[in-house]
Structure formats: C-alpha cells, structure tokens
Amino acid sequence: MSERLSQATLGRLPANVERFGYDRRRAAAGVVHLGIGAFHRAHQAALFDRLNESDPRWAIRAASLRSPGVRDEMAPQDGLYAMVVREGGDDRVRVIGAVREVLVAPEDPRTLVEALAAPEVRLVTLTVTEKGYRQAPDDPEAPRTAAGFIAAGLNLRRSRGLAPFAALSCDNLPDNGARLREAVLAVSDPELGDWIGAHVAFPKTMVDRIVPATDEADIASLARHLGLVDRAMVKTEPFWQWVIEDFPGDRPDFESIGVQMTSDVAPWEDAKLRLLNGAHSAIAYLGGLAGTDFVHQFVADPAGRSLVESLWDEAQATLDPPPGLDLPGYREALMRRFSNASLQHRTRQIAMDGSQKLPQRLLAPIADRLRRGQAADVLILAVAAWMRWQSGCTDAGEPFTVDDPLASQTGALLRSAHGPAEQAKALLRLDLFPRAMAEDERFVATVTRQLERLCDKGARAVVKEIARR
Ligand code: CS2
C-alpha cells in the first residue's frame, strides 16, 4: 500500500475516522505559524481545526525555518494529516484540515515575508523550541530567524498601511511573550521599534500536550487502519491545555474552543514548567542513564514513581498556584499522563537540548529553595544526572550523541576535568547556572555529592536509595 492521504482520497477513509467539518477552500488564512513540528500539529492546529467549523478565518500557513522535511511530508497530502489520540490501547483518529500549506523559509524567505504581510493575517504563532530564542542577531533585509521574519513582516505591513498581527509565542519558556518582543525589537530599527512598541501585542502563553515523536511503526499501524499512508501524522494524549494572556484586537474566539484567557499566565507557566517539565527532564536523564527507554516505564517502577513525587514535593513548595489550580489534583493527573503506555514517549527525546531547558525547569525552583534555606536534594540530583548525561555514555557503557546546542562546550569542559568533583565544578562555569548558585556552597556540595553517587552506583541504584528513604 502506498497511496497517500490527500484531498482526493479523503472519501475513502473508514467511518470511524473523524474529519474536519468545514470547507477548507473557503477558510481564510488568518494565521502564519513559524516552526511546524509535531507539537504544533497536535495542539494549536488541531484546536484551530475546531475553530474553523464556526469561524472559518483561521486556516494556517505554516513555515519551517530550517529544513524541508515537514513540507515534503505534507505537500503530497495537501496539508492533511491525522492526529491519533492514544490512551489505554484505544486510538481516536481525526484528520486535521487547518494547515493550508507549508513554506520552507531558507528556500524562499521572500514568500514567507509576503505571507506575514498578507492582509487577512491577524495572528502569528511560533513553536521554535527553547533554543530558537537565543539566536544571533538577524537582519530583517535577509531574515533567517523567527524574530527576523516577524520584524520583516511587521515592517512590510507598516509600510503598506496594514494593521499589525499579534505575535504569540507557544514555546515552553517563562515570560515567552516578553522574550519574543525583546528578540524582535533587537532586530528592528528605532522607527519600526516605536511602531511595534505602540501597536503589537506579544501575549504570554502556556501550552501543554505531550506529543512524542512519530516513528515508522506508528505510520505503518495508522496505514493499516486508514488504508492510506500518512507520513505527517502525529500521536498524542487526550489531555491538552492552553492559557493565553488576553490581548486586544481581532482575535479568534479562543474561549469557544476551551482555551483559558487570563490576565496572569505566569503562575500557570511556573506550575507546568516546574512540575511537568521538571519531572520530565529528571526522568529523561536518570532514566536515560539507567537504560529506561520510555517515560511510562520509569513511573511504572515504584522507585521511579516515588522519585517523581519527591521532586514534586520540592518543586511544589516554590509555586504560587493561580486560583483554579488544585495542585494535588494536577499532580495526580500528571502521574496518569506519564503512565500512558500507548504513547511510547522516549526519554531520549526529552533529554534533547537540556542546556536550554534546565534553567526554567530545575534551576529556578532550586534557586527559590536555596534562598529560603531549604534543601533541594532531588531537584539537584536531576541536575547532576544532566551533568553525567553530558559524558555521552549510559551507566551500562553504551555511547550516544549528546543532542544539545552546548554539547561541544560541555564535552570539552568534562574532558578537562578528572573525577566528579572537578567535573561538576567545570560545568558550573556555564552561563546557564546563575552565578549566585554556582558559588553557593550548599548547592555545590550537594550537586557534587549527587554526581559522585551517580558515577559510583549508577542512576538506577540512586533512584532506589532515594525511594527507600
Ligand atoms: C518535554 C515537553 O521534550 C520535552 O522537553 O518535556 O515537550 C513536554 O512533553 C511538553 O511540554 C508537554 O506539554
């Protein structure tokens, strides 16, 4: 079987496959999305697919800022793909029609700038991952980065007398709106900067849905179900959440699709980053070192589960939960989400780009606890596990490539040091560690002790010891 899912083959889908319920050709493309990965396809695009049923102004023109991979998968399918929602051996499949086309920025930057300046565009959204916000300054005349494209698009709109769009960062960073605004202003000339300052909204957002990378087995099993091949499919869990700082202007009726609009995203963001993502990173490094392939396997082991609960006890005490967030209930739901065995979420996937993730997930709650004179042994153990991960070797001696923008730097620092104490000290020189923390004696002593334990006994034994405590 090799025939693809597409507009022409839609009619052949089995009856139990749900599909978009609006006329795609008549929907206006009110959104440009930068960075079309699996997360976007399973979160925002799937939600806007619902939105278009009542207000067909929110089709998406998406762009890849780096490679043509996603475009090459989606173009032969007319932008269609299936979202497979998995839990307990039960798969619900919906074909999503919200993505109109995929542009590849490096192939044709002008077309993307023109797309950003199209009159019907009201909203520009981004998922460019954490490292997308730390790129070198860009040139709006020949943009390469998300910030560069946004500045160039806004500049063109201003010169044509068009209203600006709102720019919505959907990446897992605290204060993501302010970071995006800063990055865009850094590449704008003063006049454009003033216009942006006066007219452009950069709302803060919190996004949540677990979306493991699709593999060939997923594609093959969906093909058996659909009778058609879909190389752009995504798999995900039933849960999703999106909290957006409310903003003025012609925006989608977010409330109608279940998005939470608020004046204060920060407490939602902190809870999600420190509980969900913090635990994810701990599982990624401790599990990865121990040879545990999947998140659900880590929490199926009582010792792993108890480690996650201890980490949450430490992190939870640093939170100031927003009204409406019941932390014990949130933790219980999270543990259920992590236990979802049909997702097959790889620890290696989460381990990626740790240097960009640690500050908001682990170092921020550690700093809060140190400031209050509280111990943070489990959070610091997770940092030590990240340090050990930088050696590129599991506890069983299996080598792997450290996938991180700082990998060559961390590799060099480790090679210059002998033994865990020197290694910890060397890595603490990296910018990602706030100076006050790198010089805090309690922190240095604890991270060194935890790294020594990991090197001596291996991650699995250390996790067991902590569970027995
Ligand atoms: C994960 C996140 O890969 C990772 O770093 O922690 O992608 C996580 O699955 C999402 O933030 C869930 O919303």
Short mmCIF file of C-alpha atoms and ligand atoms in Angstrom, two decimals:
data_model
loop_
_atom_site.label_atom_id
_atom_site.label_comp_id
_atom_site.label_asym_id
_atom_site.label_seq_id
_atom_site.Cartn_x
_atom_site.Cartn_y
_atom_site.Cartn_z
CA MET A 1 0.00 0.00 0.00
CA SER A 2 1.47 3.37 -0.94
CA GLU A 3 -1.43 5.67 -1.72
CA ARG A 4 -1.33 8.80 0.41
CA LEU A 5 -3.92 10.58 2.47
CA SER A 6 -4.92 13.68 0.48
CA GLN A 7 -7.91 15.78 -0.52
CA ALA A 8 -8.60 13.29 -3.36
CA THR A 9 -8.53 10.17 -1.14
CA LEU A 10 -10.44 11.64 1.84
CA GLY A 11 -13.65 9.94 0.77
CA ARG A 12 -12.06 6.51 1.29
CA LEU A 13 -11.40 6.90 5.00
CA PRO A 14 -13.13 4.39 7.27
CA ALA A 15 -16.26 5.65 9.01
CA ASN A 16 -14.66 5.66 12.47
CA VAL A 17 -12.15 8.32 11.41
CA GLU A 18 -13.35 11.78 12.31
CA ARG A 19 -12.53 14.64 9.94
CA PHE A 20 -12.64 18.43 9.75
CA GLY A 21 -16.14 19.74 9.23
CA TYR A 22 -15.73 22.86 7.08
CA ASP A 23 -14.87 23.78 3.52
CA ARG A 24 -11.10 24.15 3.50
CA ARG A 25 -11.07 26.09 0.24
CA ARG A 26 -13.24 28.81 1.73
CA ALA A 27 -11.39 29.27 5.01
CA ALA A 28 -9.24 32.42 5.13
CA ALA A 29 -5.65 32.01 6.29
CA GLY A 30 -5.67 34.32 9.31
CA VAL A 31 -2.62 32.69 10.89
CA VAL A 32 1.01 32.27 9.95
CA HIS A 33 2.79 29.72 12.13
CA LEU A 34 6.58 29.56 12.40
CA GLY A 35 8.14 26.20 13.27
CA ILE A 36 5.72 23.48 12.23
CA GLY A 37 6.73 20.49 14.30
CA ALA A 38 4.63 17.68 15.72
CA PHE A 39 3.68 19.73 18.78
CA HIS A 40 2.00 22.45 16.69
CA ARG A 41 0.13 19.88 14.62
CA ALA A 42 -1.24 18.14 17.75
CA HIS A 43 -2.03 21.29 19.72
CA GLN A 44 -2.81 24.63 18.05
CA ALA A 45 -3.55 23.32 14.55
CA ALA A 46 -5.94 20.70 15.94
CA LEU A 47 -7.71 23.37 18.01
CA PHE A 48 -7.93 25.82 15.14
CA ASP A 49 -9.40 22.99 13.09
CA ARG A 50 -12.37 23.10 15.53
CA LEU A 51 -12.45 26.87 15.47
CA ASN A 52 -12.78 26.93 11.68
CA GLU A 53 -16.02 24.99 11.97
CA SER A 54 -17.74 28.07 13.41
CA ASP A 55 -15.43 30.85 12.18
CA PRO A 56 -13.52 29.85 9.02
CA ARG A 57 -10.97 32.66 9.16
CA TRP A 58 -8.24 30.73 10.91
CA ALA A 59 -6.60 28.43 8.41
CA ILE A 60 -2.83 28.26 8.90
CA ARG A 61 0.00 28.99 6.53
CA ALA A 62 2.92 27.35 8.27
CA ALA A 63 6.65 27.64 7.79
CA SER A 64 9.70 25.57 8.58
CA LEU A 65 12.62 27.80 9.45
CA ARG A 66 15.20 25.12 8.82
CA SER A 67 14.62 22.01 6.73
CA PRO A 68 12.10 20.98 4.06
CA GLY A 69 11.23 17.70 5.87
CA VAL A 70 7.71 18.58 7.08
CA ARG A 71 6.81 20.33 3.80
CA ASP A 72 7.92 17.26 1.85
CA GLU A 73 5.66 15.09 4.01
CA MET A 74 2.64 17.40 3.93
CA ALA A 75 2.62 18.82 0.40
CA PRO A 76 1.72 15.50 -1.30
CA GLN A 77 -1.12 15.26 1.25
CA ASP A 78 -2.50 18.76 0.52
CA GLY A 79 -1.56 19.69 4.09
CA LEU A 80 -3.83 16.99 5.57
CA TYR A 81 -2.68 14.72 8.38
CA ALA A 82 -4.17 12.53 11.07
CA MET A 83 -3.95 13.19 14.77
CA VAL A 84 -4.03 9.93 16.69
CA VAL A 85 -5.11 10.32 20.31
CA ARG A 86 -3.92 7.34 22.32
CA GLU A 87 -4.79 6.03 25.72
CA GLY A 88 -5.20 2.54 27.08
CA GLY A 89 -4.97 0.76 23.74
CA ASP A 90 -7.71 2.96 22.37
CA ASP A 91 -6.91 5.15 19.33
CA ARG A 92 -9.14 8.03 18.25
CA VAL A 93 -8.22 9.41 14.84
CA ARG A 94 -9.13 12.80 13.39
CA VAL A 95 -7.96 14.20 10.07
CA ILE A 96 -6.97 17.83 10.53
CA GLY A 97 -7.54 20.30 7.70
CA ALA A 98 -6.28 23.52 9.30
CA VAL A 99 -2.85 23.65 7.67
CA ARG A 100 -3.18 25.15 4.21
CA GLU A 101 0.46 24.94 3.12
CA VAL A 102 3.99 24.68 4.45
CA LEU A 103 6.64 27.17 3.36
CA VAL A 104 10.34 26.46 3.75
CA ALA A 105 11.97 29.70 4.85
CA PRO A 106 15.58 29.11 3.75
CA GLU A 107 14.42 28.12 0.24
CA ASP A 108 12.37 31.26 -0.27
CA PRO A 109 12.49 33.85 2.51
CA ARG A 110 10.61 36.49 0.47
CA THR A 111 7.48 34.35 0.18
CA LEU A 112 7.37 33.96 3.94
CA VAL A 113 7.78 37.71 4.49
CA GLU A 114 4.94 38.31 2.00
CA ALA A 115 2.82 35.71 3.78
CA LEU A 116 3.35 37.62 7.05
CA ALA A 117 2.20 40.81 5.34
CA ALA A 118 -0.99 39.33 3.85
CA PRO A 119 -4.00 41.50 4.79
CA GLU A 120 -6.02 38.58 6.20
CA VAL A 121 -3.30 37.63 8.71
CA ARG A 122 -4.24 38.57 12.29
CA LEU A 123 -2.06 36.22 14.25
CA VAL A 124 1.48 34.89 14.01
CA THR A 125 2.24 31.96 16.27
CA LEU A 126 5.53 30.22 17.00
CA THR A 127 6.92 26.93 18.21
CA VAL A 128 10.64 27.26 17.60
CA THR A 129 11.76 25.48 20.83
CA GLU A 130 13.83 27.00 23.61
CA LYS A 131 16.95 27.41 21.51
CA GLY A 132 15.00 29.45 18.93
CA TYR A 133 15.15 32.40 21.36
CA ARG A 134 18.89 32.55 21.84
CA GLN A 135 19.97 33.04 18.25
CA ALA A 136 22.46 35.59 16.99
CA PRO A 137 21.01 38.93 15.84
CA ASP A 138 19.30 38.74 12.48
CA ASP A 139 18.94 41.07 9.50
CA PRO A 140 15.32 41.92 8.58
CA GLU A 141 16.51 42.53 5.00
CA ALA A 142 17.50 38.87 4.74
CA PRO A 143 15.90 37.15 7.72
CA ARG A 144 16.76 33.64 8.96
CA THR A 145 15.32 33.53 12.47
CA ALA A 146 11.74 33.75 13.76
CA ALA A 147 12.42 37.20 15.23
CA GLY A 148 13.94 38.38 11.95
CA PHE A 149 10.93 37.21 9.94
CA ILE A 150 8.47 38.77 12.35
CA ALA A 151 10.30 42.11 12.20
CA ALA A 152 10.45 41.97 8.40
CA GLY A 153 6.74 41.07 8.15
CA LEU A 154 5.73 43.87 10.53
CA ASN A 155 7.91 46.33 8.64
CA LEU A 156 6.19 45.49 5.38
CA ARG A 157 2.74 45.80 6.97
CA ARG A 158 3.63 49.19 8.38
CA SER A 159 4.88 50.43 5.01
CA ARG A 160 1.65 49.23 3.37
CA GLY A 161 -0.57 50.82 5.99
CA LEU A 162 -1.86 47.46 7.24
CA ALA A 163 -2.71 46.73 10.86
CA PRO A 164 -0.10 44.56 12.61
CA PHE A 165 -0.68 40.98 13.75
CA ALA A 166 -0.39 39.74 17.32
CA ALA A 167 2.68 37.55 17.86
CA LEU A 168 2.07 34.56 20.09
CA SER A 169 4.98 32.51 21.38
CA CYS A 170 3.93 28.93 22.13
CA ASP A 171 7.24 27.69 23.50
CA ASN A 172 7.95 26.31 26.97
CA LEU A 173 9.70 29.36 28.35
CA PRO A 174 8.70 31.60 31.22
CA ASP A 175 7.58 35.01 30.02
CA ASN A 176 7.74 33.80 26.42
CA GLY A 177 5.88 36.88 25.11
CA ALA A 178 8.42 39.30 26.57
CA ARG A 179 11.29 37.20 25.24
CA LEU A 180 9.83 37.27 21.77
CA ARG A 181 9.21 41.01 21.93
CA GLU A 182 12.82 41.55 23.03
CA ALA A 183 14.16 39.41 20.20
CA VAL A 184 12.01 41.23 17.62
CA LEU A 185 12.96 44.68 18.93
CA ALA A 186 16.63 43.71 18.87
CA VAL A 187 16.46 43.32 15.07
CA SER A 188 14.21 46.35 14.39
CA ASP A 189 15.39 49.88 13.58
CA PRO A 190 14.26 52.56 16.06
CA GLU A 191 11.31 53.72 13.96
CA LEU A 192 9.95 50.20 13.49
CA GLY A 193 10.67 49.55 17.16
CA ASP A 194 8.48 52.51 18.20
CA TRP A 195 5.64 51.30 15.96
CA ILE A 196 5.92 47.78 17.36
CA GLY A 197 6.03 49.13 20.91
CA ALA A 198 2.83 51.10 20.29
CA HIS A 199 0.80 48.58 18.26
CA VAL A 200 1.95 44.96 18.52
CA ALA A 201 0.76 42.53 21.22
CA PHE A 202 3.12 39.76 22.34
CA PRO A 203 0.87 37.83 24.73
CA LYS A 204 2.34 35.32 27.14
CA THR A 205 1.11 31.76 26.79
CA MET A 206 1.34 28.40 28.48
CA VAL A 207 0.97 25.39 26.21
CA ASP A 208 0.64 21.77 27.25
CA ARG A 209 0.19 18.49 25.43
CA ILE A 210 2.53 15.50 25.36
CA VAL A 211 3.44 14.79 21.73
CA PRO A 212 6.04 12.04 21.30
CA ALA A 213 7.94 11.88 18.02
CA THR A 214 6.22 9.71 15.40
CA ASP A 215 8.12 6.60 14.31
CA GLU A 216 7.82 4.24 11.33
CA ALA A 217 5.81 1.73 13.40
CA ASP A 218 3.21 4.45 14.13
CA ILE A 219 2.95 5.28 10.43
CA ALA A 220 2.59 1.62 9.50
CA SER A 221 -0.09 0.93 12.08
CA LEU A 222 -2.09 4.02 11.04
CA ALA A 223 -1.80 2.96 7.39
CA ARG A 224 -3.40 -0.40 8.28
CA HIS A 225 -6.26 1.47 9.92
CA LEU A 226 -6.77 4.15 7.23
CA GLY A 227 -5.96 2.12 4.16
CA LEU A 228 -3.83 5.13 3.20
CA VAL A 229 -0.32 6.27 4.07
CA ASP A 230 0.04 9.40 6.17
CA ARG A 231 3.65 10.48 6.65
CA ALA A 232 2.67 13.65 8.52
CA MET A 233 0.62 12.03 11.28
CA VAL A 234 1.07 12.94 14.92
CA LYS A 235 0.33 10.91 18.05
CA THR A 236 -0.68 12.45 21.33
CA GLU A 237 -2.58 12.09 24.61
CA PRO A 238 -6.22 13.13 25.27
CA PHE A 239 -5.18 15.97 27.61
CA TRP A 240 -4.34 19.45 26.37
CA GLN A 241 -4.20 22.90 27.91
CA TRP A 242 -3.56 26.38 26.56
CA VAL A 243 -3.53 29.51 28.73
CA ILE A 244 -3.16 32.85 26.95
CA GLU A 245 -2.76 36.36 28.27
CA ASP A 246 -5.75 38.21 26.88
CA PHE A 247 -4.98 40.76 24.19
CA PRO A 248 -6.95 43.36 22.24
CA GLY A 249 -7.72 43.28 18.53
CA ASP A 250 -9.39 40.89 16.15
CA ARG A 251 -8.53 37.58 17.75
CA PRO A 252 -10.06 34.11 17.50
CA ASP A 253 -12.84 33.24 19.91
CA PHE A 254 -10.37 31.19 21.92
CA GLU A 255 -12.85 30.63 24.75
CA SER A 256 -15.21 28.78 22.38
CA ILE A 257 -12.63 26.01 21.90
CA GLY A 258 -11.68 25.73 25.57
CA VAL A 259 -8.58 27.93 25.71
CA GLN A 260 -8.19 29.78 29.04
CA MET A 261 -7.78 33.55 28.66
CA THR A 262 -6.31 35.31 31.69
CA SER A 263 -4.51 38.45 32.77
CA ASP A 264 -1.79 36.44 34.50
CA VAL A 265 -0.16 33.47 32.79
CA ALA A 266 2.96 33.32 34.98
CA PRO A 267 1.63 31.08 37.78
CA TRP A 268 0.24 28.59 35.23
CA GLU A 269 3.52 28.64 33.39
CA ASP A 270 5.59 28.07 36.54
CA ALA A 271 3.43 25.18 37.68
CA LYS A 272 3.65 23.48 34.31
CA LEU A 273 7.37 24.06 33.80
CA ARG A 274 8.39 23.02 37.31
CA LEU A 275 6.04 20.05 37.77
CA LEU A 276 5.51 18.55 34.31
CA ASN A 277 8.67 19.62 32.51
CA GLY A 278 10.91 19.44 35.61
CA ALA A 279 9.87 15.83 36.23
CA HIS A 280 10.21 15.07 32.51
CA SER A 281 13.82 16.24 32.50
CA ALA A 282 14.61 14.29 35.69
CA ILE A 283 13.09 11.16 34.10
CA ALA A 284 14.97 11.81 30.86
CA TYR A 285 18.44 11.91 32.45
CA LEU A 286 18.01 9.44 35.32
CA GLY A 287 16.01 7.08 33.12
CA GLY A 288 18.28 7.61 30.13
CA LEU A 289 21.40 6.79 32.17
CA ALA A 290 19.72 3.66 33.55
CA GLY A 291 18.73 2.49 30.06
CA THR A 292 14.98 3.16 30.53
CA ASP A 293 13.64 3.92 27.05
CA PHE A 294 10.19 5.31 27.85
CA VAL A 295 8.61 7.67 30.40
CA HIS A 296 5.85 5.21 31.31
CA GLN A 297 8.46 2.58 32.20
CA PHE A 298 10.18 4.96 34.61
CA VAL A 299 6.99 5.67 36.56
CA ALA A 300 5.80 2.04 36.40
CA ASP A 301 8.69 1.25 38.75
CA PRO A 302 7.66 2.17 42.33
CA ALA A 303 11.12 3.67 42.95
CA GLY A 304 10.83 5.89 39.87
CA ARG A 305 7.34 6.95 40.86
CA SER A 306 8.47 7.83 44.34
CA LEU A 307 11.38 9.85 42.97
CA VAL A 308 8.97 11.89 40.84
CA GLU A 309 6.72 12.50 43.88
CA SER A 310 9.72 13.66 45.95
CA LEU A 311 10.79 16.03 43.18
CA TRP A 312 7.25 17.39 43.05
CA ASP A 313 7.22 17.92 46.83
CA GLU A 314 10.32 20.10 46.48
CA ALA A 315 9.07 21.97 43.40
CA GLN A 316 5.50 22.45 44.60
CA ALA A 317 6.66 24.39 47.66
CA THR A 318 8.12 27.06 45.32
CA LEU A 319 4.81 27.66 43.50
CA ASP A 320 2.17 30.27 43.97
CA PRO A 321 -0.75 28.45 42.33
CA PRO A 322 -3.33 30.52 40.46
CA PRO A 323 -6.95 30.37 41.57
CA GLY A 324 -8.48 27.31 39.95
CA LEU A 325 -5.35 25.18 40.02
CA ASP A 326 -5.64 22.33 42.51
CA LEU A 327 -2.05 21.12 42.87
CA PRO A 328 -2.72 17.68 44.36
CA GLY A 329 -5.23 17.01 41.57
CA TYR A 330 -2.80 18.36 38.99
CA ARG A 331 -0.07 16.02 40.26
CA GLU A 332 -2.37 13.03 40.21
CA ALA A 333 -3.42 13.79 36.64
CA LEU A 334 0.22 14.27 35.64
CA MET A 335 1.21 10.90 37.02
CA ARG A 336 -1.61 9.33 34.99
CA ARG A 337 -0.41 11.16 31.88
CA PHE A 338 3.17 9.94 32.43
CA SER A 339 1.84 6.39 32.87
CA ASN A 340 0.19 6.35 29.43
CA ALA A 341 1.96 3.33 27.94
CA SER A 342 0.42 3.64 24.48
CA LEU A 343 2.23 6.97 23.89
CA GLN A 344 5.74 5.45 23.92
CA HIS A 345 7.36 8.74 24.88
CA ARG A 346 11.13 8.33 24.67
CA THR A 347 13.40 9.59 27.44
CA ARG A 348 15.98 10.38 24.71
CA GLN A 349 13.55 12.80 23.05
CA ILE A 350 13.11 14.78 26.27
CA ALA A 351 16.85 14.70 27.03
CA MET A 352 17.48 16.82 23.94
CA ASP A 353 18.58 20.47 24.42
CA GLY A 354 18.90 20.14 28.19
CA SER A 355 21.07 23.24 28.49
CA GLN A 356 18.12 25.27 27.22
CA LYS A 357 15.58 23.56 29.46
CA LEU A 358 17.31 23.26 32.84
CA PRO A 359 17.08 26.93 33.92
CA GLN A 360 13.27 27.19 33.94
CA ARG A 361 12.56 23.58 34.86
CA LEU A 362 15.06 22.81 37.63
CA LEU A 363 17.38 25.72 38.40
CA ALA A 364 14.58 28.23 39.10
CA PRO A 365 12.90 26.10 41.80
CA ILE A 366 16.34 25.20 43.22
CA ALA A 367 17.21 28.91 43.47
CA ASP A 368 13.93 29.59 45.27
CA ARG A 369 14.60 26.84 47.79
CA LEU A 370 18.21 27.89 48.39
CA ARG A 371 17.04 31.43 49.02
CA ARG A 372 14.68 30.15 51.70
CA GLY A 373 17.31 27.91 53.27
CA GLN A 374 15.50 24.73 52.14
CA ALA A 375 17.18 21.57 50.87
CA ALA A 376 16.62 20.60 47.22
CA ASP A 377 18.31 17.19 47.05
CA VAL A 378 16.05 15.63 44.42
CA LEU A 379 15.95 18.65 42.11
CA ILE A 380 19.75 18.83 42.42
CA LEU A 381 20.03 15.09 41.72
CA ALA A 382 18.28 15.77 38.40
CA VAL A 383 20.85 18.46 37.60
CA ALA A 384 23.66 16.04 38.48
CA ALA A 385 22.08 13.47 36.15
CA TRP A 386 22.11 16.07 33.37
CA MET A 387 25.82 16.61 34.12
CA ARG A 388 26.51 12.90 33.87
CA TRP A 389 24.49 12.72 30.64
CA GLN A 390 26.96 15.18 29.06
CA SER A 391 29.59 12.42 29.02
CA GLY A 392 27.62 10.72 26.22
CA CYS A 393 27.63 7.30 27.86
CA THR A 394 24.91 5.40 29.77
CA ASP A 395 25.59 3.58 33.05
CA ALA A 396 25.92 0.37 31.05
CA GLY A 397 28.67 1.96 28.94
CA GLU A 398 26.52 2.43 25.84
CA PRO A 399 27.69 5.54 23.94
CA PHE A 400 25.24 8.07 22.48
CA THR A 401 25.43 11.52 20.88
CA VAL A 402 24.54 14.36 23.22
CA ASP A 403 21.93 16.36 21.30
CA ASP A 404 22.32 19.90 22.65
CA PRO A 405 23.48 23.24 21.24
CA LEU A 406 26.11 23.33 24.03
CA ALA A 407 27.29 19.73 23.53
CA SER A 408 30.75 20.60 22.27
CA GLN A 409 31.25 23.03 25.16
CA THR A 410 30.08 20.60 27.85
CA GLY A 411 32.14 17.83 26.25
CA ALA A 412 35.29 19.97 26.35
CA LEU A 413 34.67 21.02 29.97
CA LEU A 414 34.24 17.39 31.02
CA ARG A 415 37.41 16.30 29.25
CA SER A 416 39.38 18.98 31.08
CA ALA A 417 38.26 17.65 34.47
CA HIS A 418 39.08 14.50 36.41
CA GLY A 419 36.54 12.87 38.68
CA PRO A 420 33.02 14.01 39.57
CA ALA A 421 34.02 16.90 41.87
CA GLU A 422 36.12 18.58 39.19
CA GLN A 423 33.54 17.80 36.53
CA ALA A 424 30.73 19.41 38.50
CA LYS A 425 32.89 22.46 39.13
CA ALA A 426 33.78 22.73 35.44
CA LEU A 427 30.16 22.53 34.25
CA LEU A 428 29.04 25.09 36.82
CA ARG A 429 31.08 27.64 34.86
CA LEU A 430 28.46 27.54 32.09
CA ASP A 431 26.26 30.63 31.77
CA LEU A 432 23.11 28.66 32.34
CA PHE A 433 23.94 28.44 36.06
CA PRO A 434 23.24 31.74 37.80
CA ARG A 435 26.45 32.97 39.45
CA ALA A 436 24.86 33.06 42.91
CA MET A 437 24.01 29.36 42.55
CA ALA A 438 27.37 28.29 41.16
CA GLU A 439 29.01 29.96 44.16
CA ASP A 440 26.55 28.71 46.76
CA GLU A 441 28.45 26.24 48.96
CA ARG A 442 25.41 24.12 49.82
CA PHE A 443 24.46 23.82 46.18
CA VAL A 444 27.99 22.96 45.06
CA ALA A 445 28.38 20.37 47.82
CA THR A 446 25.03 18.73 47.01
CA VAL A 447 25.46 18.61 43.25
CA THR A 448 28.97 17.19 43.71
CA ARG A 449 27.73 14.53 46.14
CA GLN A 450 24.85 13.57 43.82
CA LEU A 451 27.17 13.36 40.80
CA GLU A 452 29.59 11.18 42.80
CA ARG A 453 26.75 8.84 43.76
CA LEU A 454 25.59 8.60 40.15
CA CYS A 455 29.11 7.85 38.94
CA ASP A 456 29.71 5.26 41.71
CA LYS A 457 26.44 3.37 41.74
CA GLY A 458 24.54 4.28 38.60
CA ALA A 459 21.21 6.07 38.29
CA ARG A 460 19.01 3.05 38.94
CA ALA A 461 20.58 2.34 42.36
CA VAL A 462 20.48 6.01 43.37
CA VAL A 463 16.78 6.28 42.50
CA LYS A 464 16.12 3.14 44.61
CA GLU A 465 18.04 4.54 47.59
CA ILE A 466 16.04 7.75 47.49
CA ALA A 467 12.77 5.83 47.34
CA ARG A 468 13.76 3.83 50.47
CA ARG A 469 14.40 6.99 52.46
C1 CS2 B 1 9.05 17.66 27.13
C2 CS2 B 1 7.95 18.55 26.57
O1 CS2 B 1 10.56 17.17 25.39
C3 CS2 B 1 10.37 17.83 26.41
O2 CS2 B 1 11.23 18.58 26.87
O3 CS2 B 1 9.21 17.93 28.50
O4 CS2 B 1 7.96 18.54 25.19
C4 CS2 B 1 6.58 18.16 27.11
O5 CS2 B 1 6.17 16.91 26.64
C5 CS2 B 1 5.55 19.20 26.77
O6 CS2 B 1 5.98 20.44 27.25
C6 CS2 B 1 4.19 18.84 27.36
O7 CS2 B 1 3.34 19.92 27.26
#
